[in-house]
mmCIF file of C-alpha atoms in Angstrom:
data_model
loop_
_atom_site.group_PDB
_atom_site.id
_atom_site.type_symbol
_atom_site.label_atom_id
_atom_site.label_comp_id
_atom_site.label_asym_id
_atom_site.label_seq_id
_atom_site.Cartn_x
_atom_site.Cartn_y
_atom_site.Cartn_z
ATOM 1 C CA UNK A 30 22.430 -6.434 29.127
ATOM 2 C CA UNK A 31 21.201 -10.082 28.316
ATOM 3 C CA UNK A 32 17.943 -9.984 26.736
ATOM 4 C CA UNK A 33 16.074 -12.975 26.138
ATOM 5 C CA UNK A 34 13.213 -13.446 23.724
ATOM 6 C CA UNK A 35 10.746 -15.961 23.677
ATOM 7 C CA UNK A 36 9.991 -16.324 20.172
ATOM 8 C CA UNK A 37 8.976 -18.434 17.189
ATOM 9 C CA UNK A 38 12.157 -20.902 15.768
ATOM 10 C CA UNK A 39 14.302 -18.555 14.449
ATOM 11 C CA UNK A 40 14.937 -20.659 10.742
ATOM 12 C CA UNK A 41 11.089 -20.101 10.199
ATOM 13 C CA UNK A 42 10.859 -16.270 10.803
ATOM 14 C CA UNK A 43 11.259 -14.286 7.493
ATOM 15 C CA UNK A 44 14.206 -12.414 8.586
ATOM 16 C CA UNK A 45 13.801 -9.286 5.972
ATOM 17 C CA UNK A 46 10.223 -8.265 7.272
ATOM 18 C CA UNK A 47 9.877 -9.942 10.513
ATOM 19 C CA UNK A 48 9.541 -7.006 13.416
ATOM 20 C CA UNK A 49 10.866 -9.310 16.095
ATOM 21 C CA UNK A 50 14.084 -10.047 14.214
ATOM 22 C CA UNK A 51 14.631 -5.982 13.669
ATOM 23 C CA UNK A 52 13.779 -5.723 17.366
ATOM 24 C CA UNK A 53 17.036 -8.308 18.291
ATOM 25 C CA UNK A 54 19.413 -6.704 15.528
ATOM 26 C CA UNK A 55 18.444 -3.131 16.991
ATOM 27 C CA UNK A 56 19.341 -4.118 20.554
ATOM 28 C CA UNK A 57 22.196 -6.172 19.132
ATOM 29 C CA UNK A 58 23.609 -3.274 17.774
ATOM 30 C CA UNK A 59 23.192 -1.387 20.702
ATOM 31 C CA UNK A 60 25.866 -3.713 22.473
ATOM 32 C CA UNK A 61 22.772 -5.917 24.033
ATOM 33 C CA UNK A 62 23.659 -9.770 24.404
ATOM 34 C CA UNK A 63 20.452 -11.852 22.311
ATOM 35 C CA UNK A 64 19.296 -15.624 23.607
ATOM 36 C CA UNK A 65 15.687 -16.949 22.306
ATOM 37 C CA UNK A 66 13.748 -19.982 23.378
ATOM 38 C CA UNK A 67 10.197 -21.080 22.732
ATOM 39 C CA UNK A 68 7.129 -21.124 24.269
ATOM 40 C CA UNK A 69 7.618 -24.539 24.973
ATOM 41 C CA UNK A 70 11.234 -24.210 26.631
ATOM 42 C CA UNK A 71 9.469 -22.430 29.670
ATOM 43 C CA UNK A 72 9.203 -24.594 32.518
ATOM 44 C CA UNK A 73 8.293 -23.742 36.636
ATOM 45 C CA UNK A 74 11.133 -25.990 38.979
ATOM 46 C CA UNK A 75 11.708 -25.680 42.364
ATOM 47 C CA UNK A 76 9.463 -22.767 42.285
ATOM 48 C CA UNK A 77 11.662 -20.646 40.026
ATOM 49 C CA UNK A 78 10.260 -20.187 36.014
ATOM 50 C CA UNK A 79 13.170 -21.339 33.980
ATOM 51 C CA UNK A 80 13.820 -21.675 30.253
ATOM 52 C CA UNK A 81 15.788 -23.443 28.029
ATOM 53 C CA UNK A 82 17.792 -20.576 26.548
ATOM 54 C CA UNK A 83 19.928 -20.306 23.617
ATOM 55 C CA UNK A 84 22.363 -17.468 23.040
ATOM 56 C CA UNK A 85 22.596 -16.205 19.371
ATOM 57 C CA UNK A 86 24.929 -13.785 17.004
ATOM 58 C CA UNK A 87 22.854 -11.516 14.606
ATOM 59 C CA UNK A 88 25.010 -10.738 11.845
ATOM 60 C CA UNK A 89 25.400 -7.122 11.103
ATOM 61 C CA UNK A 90 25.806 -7.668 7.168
ATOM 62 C CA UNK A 91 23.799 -10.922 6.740
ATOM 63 C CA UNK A 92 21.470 -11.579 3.830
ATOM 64 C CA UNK A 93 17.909 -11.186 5.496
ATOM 65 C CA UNK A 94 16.339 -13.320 2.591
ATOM 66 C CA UNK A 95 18.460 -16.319 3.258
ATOM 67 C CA UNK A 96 18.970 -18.594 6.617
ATOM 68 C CA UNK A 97 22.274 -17.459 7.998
ATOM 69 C CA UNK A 98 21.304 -14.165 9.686
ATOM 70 C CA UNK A 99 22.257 -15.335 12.921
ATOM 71 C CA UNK A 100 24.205 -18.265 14.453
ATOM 72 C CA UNK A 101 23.967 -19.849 17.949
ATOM 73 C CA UNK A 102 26.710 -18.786 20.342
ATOM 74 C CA UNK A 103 27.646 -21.960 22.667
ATOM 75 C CA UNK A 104 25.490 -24.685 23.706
ATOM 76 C CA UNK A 105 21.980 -23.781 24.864
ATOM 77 C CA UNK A 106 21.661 -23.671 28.795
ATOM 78 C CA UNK A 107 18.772 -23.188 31.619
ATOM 79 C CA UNK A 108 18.727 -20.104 32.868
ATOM 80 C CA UNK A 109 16.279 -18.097 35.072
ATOM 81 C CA UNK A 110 14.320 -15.659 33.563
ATOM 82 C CA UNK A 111 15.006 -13.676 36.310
ATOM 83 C CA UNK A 112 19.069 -13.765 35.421
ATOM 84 C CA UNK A 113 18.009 -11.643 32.263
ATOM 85 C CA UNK A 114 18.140 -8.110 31.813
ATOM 86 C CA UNK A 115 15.225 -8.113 30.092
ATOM 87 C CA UNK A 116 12.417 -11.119 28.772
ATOM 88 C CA UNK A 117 10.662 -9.512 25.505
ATOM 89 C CA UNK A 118 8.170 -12.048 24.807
ATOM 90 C CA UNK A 119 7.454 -12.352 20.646
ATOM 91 C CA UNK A 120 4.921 -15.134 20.459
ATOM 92 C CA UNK A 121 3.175 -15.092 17.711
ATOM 93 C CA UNK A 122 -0.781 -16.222 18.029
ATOM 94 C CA UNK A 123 -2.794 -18.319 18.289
ATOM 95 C CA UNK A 124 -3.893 -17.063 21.864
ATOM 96 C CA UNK A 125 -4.793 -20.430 23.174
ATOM 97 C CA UNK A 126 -4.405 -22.597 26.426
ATOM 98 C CA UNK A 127 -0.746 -22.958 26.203
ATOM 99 C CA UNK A 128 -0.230 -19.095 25.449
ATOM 100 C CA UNK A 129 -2.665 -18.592 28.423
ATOM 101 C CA UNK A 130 -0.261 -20.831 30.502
ATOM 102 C CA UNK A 131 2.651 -19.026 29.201
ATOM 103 C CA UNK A 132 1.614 -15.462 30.755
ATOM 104 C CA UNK A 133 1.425 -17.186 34.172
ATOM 105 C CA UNK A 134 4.618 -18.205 34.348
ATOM 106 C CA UNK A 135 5.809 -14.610 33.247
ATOM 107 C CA UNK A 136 3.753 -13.367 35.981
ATOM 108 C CA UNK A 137 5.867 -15.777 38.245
ATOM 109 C CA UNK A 138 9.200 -14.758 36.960
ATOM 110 C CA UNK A 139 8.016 -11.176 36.928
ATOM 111 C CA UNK A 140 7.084 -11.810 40.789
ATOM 112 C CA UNK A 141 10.596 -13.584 41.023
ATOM 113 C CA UNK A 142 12.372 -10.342 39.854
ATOM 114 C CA UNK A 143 12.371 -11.135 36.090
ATOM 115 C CA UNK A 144 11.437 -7.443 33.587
ATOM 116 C CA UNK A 145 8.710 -8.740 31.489
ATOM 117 C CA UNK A 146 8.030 -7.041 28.604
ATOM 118 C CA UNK A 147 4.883 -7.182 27.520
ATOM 119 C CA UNK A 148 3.655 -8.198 30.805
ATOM 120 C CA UNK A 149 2.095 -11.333 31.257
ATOM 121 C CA UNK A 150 -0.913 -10.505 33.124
ATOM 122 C CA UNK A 151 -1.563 -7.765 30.605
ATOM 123 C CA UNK A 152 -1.251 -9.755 27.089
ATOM 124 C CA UNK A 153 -3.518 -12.086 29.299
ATOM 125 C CA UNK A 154 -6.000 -9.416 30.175
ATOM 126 C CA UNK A 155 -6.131 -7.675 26.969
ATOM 127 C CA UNK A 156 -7.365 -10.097 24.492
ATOM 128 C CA UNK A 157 -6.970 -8.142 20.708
ATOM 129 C CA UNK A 158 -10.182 -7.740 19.409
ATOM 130 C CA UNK A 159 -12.598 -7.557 22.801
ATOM 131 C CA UNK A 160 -10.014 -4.699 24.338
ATOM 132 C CA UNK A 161 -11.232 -2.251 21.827
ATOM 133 C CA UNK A 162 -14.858 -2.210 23.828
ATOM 134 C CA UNK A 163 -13.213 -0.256 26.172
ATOM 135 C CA UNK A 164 -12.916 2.566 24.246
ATOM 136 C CA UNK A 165 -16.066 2.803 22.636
ATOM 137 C CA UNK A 166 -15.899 6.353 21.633
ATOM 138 C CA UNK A 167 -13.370 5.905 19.226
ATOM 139 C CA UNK A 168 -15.147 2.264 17.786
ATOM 140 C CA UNK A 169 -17.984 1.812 15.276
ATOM 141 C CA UNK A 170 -20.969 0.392 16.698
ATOM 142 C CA UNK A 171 -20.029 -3.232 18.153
ATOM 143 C CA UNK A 172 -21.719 -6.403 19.199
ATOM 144 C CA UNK A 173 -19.903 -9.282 20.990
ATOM 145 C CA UNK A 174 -22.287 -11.560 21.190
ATOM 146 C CA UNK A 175 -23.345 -15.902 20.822
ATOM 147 C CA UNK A 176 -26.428 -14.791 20.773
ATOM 148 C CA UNK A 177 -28.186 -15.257 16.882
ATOM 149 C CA UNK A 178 -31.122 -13.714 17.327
ATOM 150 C CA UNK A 179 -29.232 -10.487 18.358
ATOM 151 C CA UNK A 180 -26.366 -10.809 15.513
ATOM 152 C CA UNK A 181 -29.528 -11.007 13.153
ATOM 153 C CA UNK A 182 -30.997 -7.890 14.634
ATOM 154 C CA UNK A 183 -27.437 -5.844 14.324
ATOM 155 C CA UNK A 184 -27.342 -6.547 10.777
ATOM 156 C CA UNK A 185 -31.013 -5.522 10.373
ATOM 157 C CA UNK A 186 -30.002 -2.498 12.349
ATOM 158 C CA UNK A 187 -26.854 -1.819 10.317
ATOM 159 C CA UNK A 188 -26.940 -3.280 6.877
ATOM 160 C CA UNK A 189 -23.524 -3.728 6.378
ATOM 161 C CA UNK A 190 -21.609 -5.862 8.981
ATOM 162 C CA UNK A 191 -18.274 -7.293 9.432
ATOM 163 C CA UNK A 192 -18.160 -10.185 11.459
ATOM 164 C CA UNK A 193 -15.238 -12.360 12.734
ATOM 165 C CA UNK A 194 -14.188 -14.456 15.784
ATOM 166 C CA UNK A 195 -12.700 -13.296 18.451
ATOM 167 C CA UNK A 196 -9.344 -15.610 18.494
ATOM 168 C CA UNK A 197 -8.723 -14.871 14.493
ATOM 169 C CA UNK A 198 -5.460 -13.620 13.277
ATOM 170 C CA UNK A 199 -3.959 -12.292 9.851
ATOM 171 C CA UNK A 200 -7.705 -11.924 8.465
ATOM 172 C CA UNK A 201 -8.795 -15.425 9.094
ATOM 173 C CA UNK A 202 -12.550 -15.861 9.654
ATOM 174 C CA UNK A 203 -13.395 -12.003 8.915
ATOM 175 C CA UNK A 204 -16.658 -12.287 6.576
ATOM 176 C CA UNK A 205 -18.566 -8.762 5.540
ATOM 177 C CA UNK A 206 -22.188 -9.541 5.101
ATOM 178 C CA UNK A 207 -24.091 -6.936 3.307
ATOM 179 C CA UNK A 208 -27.781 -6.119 3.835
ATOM 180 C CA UNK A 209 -29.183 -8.858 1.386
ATOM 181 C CA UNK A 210 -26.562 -11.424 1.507
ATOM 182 C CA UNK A 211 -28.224 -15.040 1.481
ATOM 183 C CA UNK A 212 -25.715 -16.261 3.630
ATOM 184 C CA UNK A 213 -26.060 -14.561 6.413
ATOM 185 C CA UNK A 214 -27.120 -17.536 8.780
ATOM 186 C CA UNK A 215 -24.889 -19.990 7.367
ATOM 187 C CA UNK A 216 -22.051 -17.110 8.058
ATOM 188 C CA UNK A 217 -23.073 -17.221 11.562
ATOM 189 C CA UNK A 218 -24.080 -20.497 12.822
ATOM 190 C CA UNK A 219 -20.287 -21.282 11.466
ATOM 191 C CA UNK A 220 -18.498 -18.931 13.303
ATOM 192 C CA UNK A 221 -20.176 -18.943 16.432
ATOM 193 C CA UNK A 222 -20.598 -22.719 15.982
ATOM 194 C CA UNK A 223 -24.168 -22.826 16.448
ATOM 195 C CA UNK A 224 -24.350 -20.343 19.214
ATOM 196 C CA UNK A 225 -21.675 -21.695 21.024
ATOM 197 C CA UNK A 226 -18.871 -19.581 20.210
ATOM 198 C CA UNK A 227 -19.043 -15.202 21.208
ATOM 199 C CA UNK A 228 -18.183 -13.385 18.230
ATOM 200 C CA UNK A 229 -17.864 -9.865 17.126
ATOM 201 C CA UNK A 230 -19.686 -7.680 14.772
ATOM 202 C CA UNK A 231 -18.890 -4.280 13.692
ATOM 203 C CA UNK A 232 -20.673 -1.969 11.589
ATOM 204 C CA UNK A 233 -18.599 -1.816 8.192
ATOM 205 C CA UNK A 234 -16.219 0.873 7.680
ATOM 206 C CA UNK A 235 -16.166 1.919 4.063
ATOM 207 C CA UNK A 236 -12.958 3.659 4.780
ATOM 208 C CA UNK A 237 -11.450 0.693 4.311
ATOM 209 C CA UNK A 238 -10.736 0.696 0.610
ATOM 210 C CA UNK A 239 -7.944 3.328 2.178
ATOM 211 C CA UNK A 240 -6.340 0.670 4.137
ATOM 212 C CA UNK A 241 -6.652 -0.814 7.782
ATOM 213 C CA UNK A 242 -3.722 1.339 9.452
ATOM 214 C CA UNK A 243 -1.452 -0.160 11.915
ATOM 215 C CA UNK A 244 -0.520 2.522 14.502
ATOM 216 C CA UNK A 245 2.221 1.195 16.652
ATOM 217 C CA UNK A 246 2.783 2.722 20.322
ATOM 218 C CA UNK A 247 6.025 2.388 22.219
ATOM 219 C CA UNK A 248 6.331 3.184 25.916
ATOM 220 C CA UNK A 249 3.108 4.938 25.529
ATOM 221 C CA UNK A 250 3.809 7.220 22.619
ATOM 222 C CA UNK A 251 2.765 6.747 18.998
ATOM 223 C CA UNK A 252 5.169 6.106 15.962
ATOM 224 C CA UNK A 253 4.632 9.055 13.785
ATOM 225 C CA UNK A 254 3.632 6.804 10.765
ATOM 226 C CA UNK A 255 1.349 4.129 10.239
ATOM 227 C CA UNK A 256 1.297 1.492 7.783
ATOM 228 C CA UNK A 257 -2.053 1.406 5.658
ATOM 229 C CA UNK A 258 -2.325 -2.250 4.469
ATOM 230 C CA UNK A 259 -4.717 -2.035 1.314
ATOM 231 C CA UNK A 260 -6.865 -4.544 0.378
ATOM 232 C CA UNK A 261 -6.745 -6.503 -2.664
ATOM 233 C CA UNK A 262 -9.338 -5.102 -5.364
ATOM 234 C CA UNK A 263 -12.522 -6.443 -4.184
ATOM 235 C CA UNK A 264 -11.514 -7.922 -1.004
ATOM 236 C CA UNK A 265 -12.638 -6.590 2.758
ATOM 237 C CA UNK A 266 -9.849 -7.123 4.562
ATOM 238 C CA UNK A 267 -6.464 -5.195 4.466
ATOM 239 C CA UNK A 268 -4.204 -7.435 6.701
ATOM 240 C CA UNK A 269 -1.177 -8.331 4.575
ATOM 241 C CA UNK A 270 -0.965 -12.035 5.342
ATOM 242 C CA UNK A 271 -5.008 -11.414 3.254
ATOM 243 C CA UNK A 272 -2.507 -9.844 -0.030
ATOM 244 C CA UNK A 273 -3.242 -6.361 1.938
ATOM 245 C CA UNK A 274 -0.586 -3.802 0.230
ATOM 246 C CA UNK A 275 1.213 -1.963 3.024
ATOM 247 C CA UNK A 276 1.830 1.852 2.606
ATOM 248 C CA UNK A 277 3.282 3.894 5.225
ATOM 249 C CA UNK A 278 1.625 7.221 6.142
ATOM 250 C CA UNK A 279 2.075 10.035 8.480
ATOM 251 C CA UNK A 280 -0.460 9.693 11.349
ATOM 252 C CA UNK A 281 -3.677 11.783 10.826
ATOM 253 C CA UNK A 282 -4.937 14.163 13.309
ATOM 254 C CA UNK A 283 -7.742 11.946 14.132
ATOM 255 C CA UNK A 284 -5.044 8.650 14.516
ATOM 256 C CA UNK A 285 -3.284 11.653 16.917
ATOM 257 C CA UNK A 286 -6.012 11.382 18.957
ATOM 258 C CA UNK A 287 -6.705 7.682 19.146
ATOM 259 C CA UNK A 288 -3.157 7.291 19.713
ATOM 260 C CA UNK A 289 -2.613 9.407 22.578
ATOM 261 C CA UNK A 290 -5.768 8.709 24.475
ATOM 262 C CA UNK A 291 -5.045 5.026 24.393
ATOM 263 C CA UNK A 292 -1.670 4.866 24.409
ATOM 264 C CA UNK A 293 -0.821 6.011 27.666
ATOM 265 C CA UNK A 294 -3.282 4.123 29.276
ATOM 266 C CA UNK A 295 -2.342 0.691 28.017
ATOM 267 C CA UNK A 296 1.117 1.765 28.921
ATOM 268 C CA UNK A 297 0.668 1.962 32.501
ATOM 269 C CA UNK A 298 -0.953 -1.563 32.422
ATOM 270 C CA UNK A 299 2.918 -3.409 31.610
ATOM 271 C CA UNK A 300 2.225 -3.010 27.796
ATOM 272 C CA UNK A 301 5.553 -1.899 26.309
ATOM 273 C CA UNK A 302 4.605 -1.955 22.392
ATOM 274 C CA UNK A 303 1.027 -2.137 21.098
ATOM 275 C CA UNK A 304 -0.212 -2.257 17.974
ATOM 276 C CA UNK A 305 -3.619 -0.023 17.411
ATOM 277 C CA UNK A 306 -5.621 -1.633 13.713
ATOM 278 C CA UNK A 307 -7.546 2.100 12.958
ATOM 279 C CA UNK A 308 -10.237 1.893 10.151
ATOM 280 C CA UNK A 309 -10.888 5.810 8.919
ATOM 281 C CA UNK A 310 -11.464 6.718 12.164
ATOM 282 C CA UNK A 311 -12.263 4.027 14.182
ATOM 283 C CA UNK A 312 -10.122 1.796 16.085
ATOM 284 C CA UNK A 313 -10.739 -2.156 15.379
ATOM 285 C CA UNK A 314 -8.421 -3.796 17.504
ATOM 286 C CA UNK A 315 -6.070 -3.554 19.916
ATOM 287 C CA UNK A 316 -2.854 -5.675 19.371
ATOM 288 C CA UNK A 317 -0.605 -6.832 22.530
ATOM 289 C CA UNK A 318 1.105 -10.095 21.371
ATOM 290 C CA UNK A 319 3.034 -9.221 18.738
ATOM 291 C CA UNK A 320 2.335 -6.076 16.820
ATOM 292 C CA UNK A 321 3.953 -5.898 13.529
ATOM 293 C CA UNK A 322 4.975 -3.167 10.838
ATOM 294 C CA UNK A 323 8.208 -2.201 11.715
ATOM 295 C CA UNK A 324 9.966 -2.977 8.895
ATOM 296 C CA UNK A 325 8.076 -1.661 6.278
ATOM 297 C CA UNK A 326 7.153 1.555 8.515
ATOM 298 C CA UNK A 327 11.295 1.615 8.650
ATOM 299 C CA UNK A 328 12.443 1.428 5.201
ATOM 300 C CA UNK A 329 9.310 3.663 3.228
ATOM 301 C CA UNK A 330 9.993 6.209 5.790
ATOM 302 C CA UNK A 331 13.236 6.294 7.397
ATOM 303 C CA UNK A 332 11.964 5.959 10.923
ATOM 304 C CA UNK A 333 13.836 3.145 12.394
ATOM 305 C CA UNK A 334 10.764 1.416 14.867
ATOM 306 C CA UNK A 335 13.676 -0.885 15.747
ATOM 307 C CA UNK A 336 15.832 1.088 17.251
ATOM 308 C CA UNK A 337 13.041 3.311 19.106
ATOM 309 C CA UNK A 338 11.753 0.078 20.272
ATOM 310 C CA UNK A 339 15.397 -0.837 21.972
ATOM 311 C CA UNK A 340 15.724 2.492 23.356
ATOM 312 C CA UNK A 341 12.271 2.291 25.298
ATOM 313 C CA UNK A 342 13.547 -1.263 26.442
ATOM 314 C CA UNK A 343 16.297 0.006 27.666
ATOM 315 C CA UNK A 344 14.566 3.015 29.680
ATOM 316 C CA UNK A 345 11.893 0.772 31.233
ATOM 317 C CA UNK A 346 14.138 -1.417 32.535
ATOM 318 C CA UNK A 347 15.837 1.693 34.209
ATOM 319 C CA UNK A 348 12.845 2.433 35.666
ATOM 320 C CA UNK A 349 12.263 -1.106 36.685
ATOM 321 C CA UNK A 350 15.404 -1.098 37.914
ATOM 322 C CA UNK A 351 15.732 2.103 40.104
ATOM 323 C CA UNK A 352 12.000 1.196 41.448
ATOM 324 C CA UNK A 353 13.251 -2.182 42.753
#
């Protein structure tokens, strides 16, 4: 099968811990033909969504920390998305405009025949941080919200708040304002630019000194380990590009339960892989676009994500396939 992911440029993804590089060598292994492109090489002509493909060799023994991991195979060419096997779309954020843009025309190709994995319209219609509102009962208590006067009155409320915006990645923009902390309005006139801008604000989970575990779900079902990233000795925030340490753990009963109540439903929506952010036991966010962890999950545990990841590929395009 020819499977074609949109990614990042290969020279600039860190090979030995990226997830969508163990995702290609997985499926590469698995006899699977590999081209990439970019966001930008997607283009809509004649009414068909094309791309500006390039087919690639990952090399089985290659140094991961160096640049010659792969090599292009041939000269790149424009190709239908709809002539793949399989589109596994790897952008990483930021979710703006042009990402926007980018589901659409994987909602054409998908239209046009093309298996889209994650689907378009449901990256689109799951944005990371506001999903998690629809599963309140496993959230702390929330607030999205331009509003100041009510941000003001959930801290009151709460005492300890997290707040952050609700386009951030990596940790960016997360600030924890405790009960007396003079900075409270200057916090939030900046990140909601004056009232301008929705934000979120969570109560804070002190659980978090135990890490901010990544729970990925394939096809629906849960990875058996997470990875706790720990925060930094007096830092908030866990995320590893913050300096979060990342420790893999087997899933707790309660991450069980998170897991398997949202998992299946986000799986019937066209997501293939998600990536759940749990705090003790509350779910945080809800990550579509390019959930991460799989290598460190893979080598602290054993559990290759990779290759359950290409086997769930290939099985959904079965289905895909004998439903069409």
């Amino acid at each position: 099968m020819r499977i074609l992911f949109i990614v990042d440029p290969l020279p600039g993804l860190k090979a030995y811990k990226d997830s969508s590089v163990a995702m290609m060598r997985a499926l590469s292994a698995r006899g699977h033909e590999i081209s990439v492109a970019l966001q930008g090489d997607l283009f809509i002509e004649g009414g068909a969504v094309l791309a500006r493909t390039e087919p690639v060799q990952l090399l089985a023994d290659a140094d991961l920390h160096g640049q010659d991991w792969w090599r292009a195979l041939g000269a790149p060419a424009v190709i239908a998305l709809s002539d793949f096997g399989a589109v596994v779309m790897r952008k990483d954020p930021p979710f703006d405009m042009e990402y926007v843009y980018s589901t659409h025309l994987l909602d054409f190709a998908q239209a046009a025949g093309a298996r889209v994995f994650n689907q378009g319209a449901a990256i689109r219609n799951h944005p990371e941080k506001l999903s998690i509102t629809e599963f309140s009962n496993f959230t702390a208590p929330t607030l999205v919200t331009r509003d100041m006067a009510r941000l003001r009155a959930f801290h009151a409320e709460h005492g300890d708040v997290v707040v952050k915006p609700l386009d951030g990645m990596g940790g960016m923009g997360i600030f924890r304002v405790a009960r007396q902390d003079p900075n409270l309005g200057a916090i939030l006139e900046t990140l909601t630019d004056n009232g301008t801008r929705s934000i979120m604000a969570q109560r804070y989970i002190p659980e978090i000194v135990k890490g901010d575990k990544r729970i990925l779900i394939i096809d629906g079902e849960p990875v058996p380990y997470a990875l706790a990233r720990i925060p930094l000795a007096g830092e908030s925030r866990g995320n590893l590009a913050a300096g979060g340490r990342g420790v893999a753990q087997p899933l707790s009963p309660r991450d069980l339960e998170i897991a398997q109540a949202i998992g299946p439903v986000l799986a019937s929506r066209g997501l293939l892989l998600v990536g759940l952010d749990v705090i003790g036991d509350y779910v945080t966010e809800i990550n579509v676009t390019s959930p991460t962890c799989f290598v460190e999950i893979t080598e602290q545990t054993g559990f290759d994500v990779a290759a359950r990841f290409a086997q769930a590929l290939e099985a959904a395009v079965q289905r895909q396939h004998g439903a069409a």
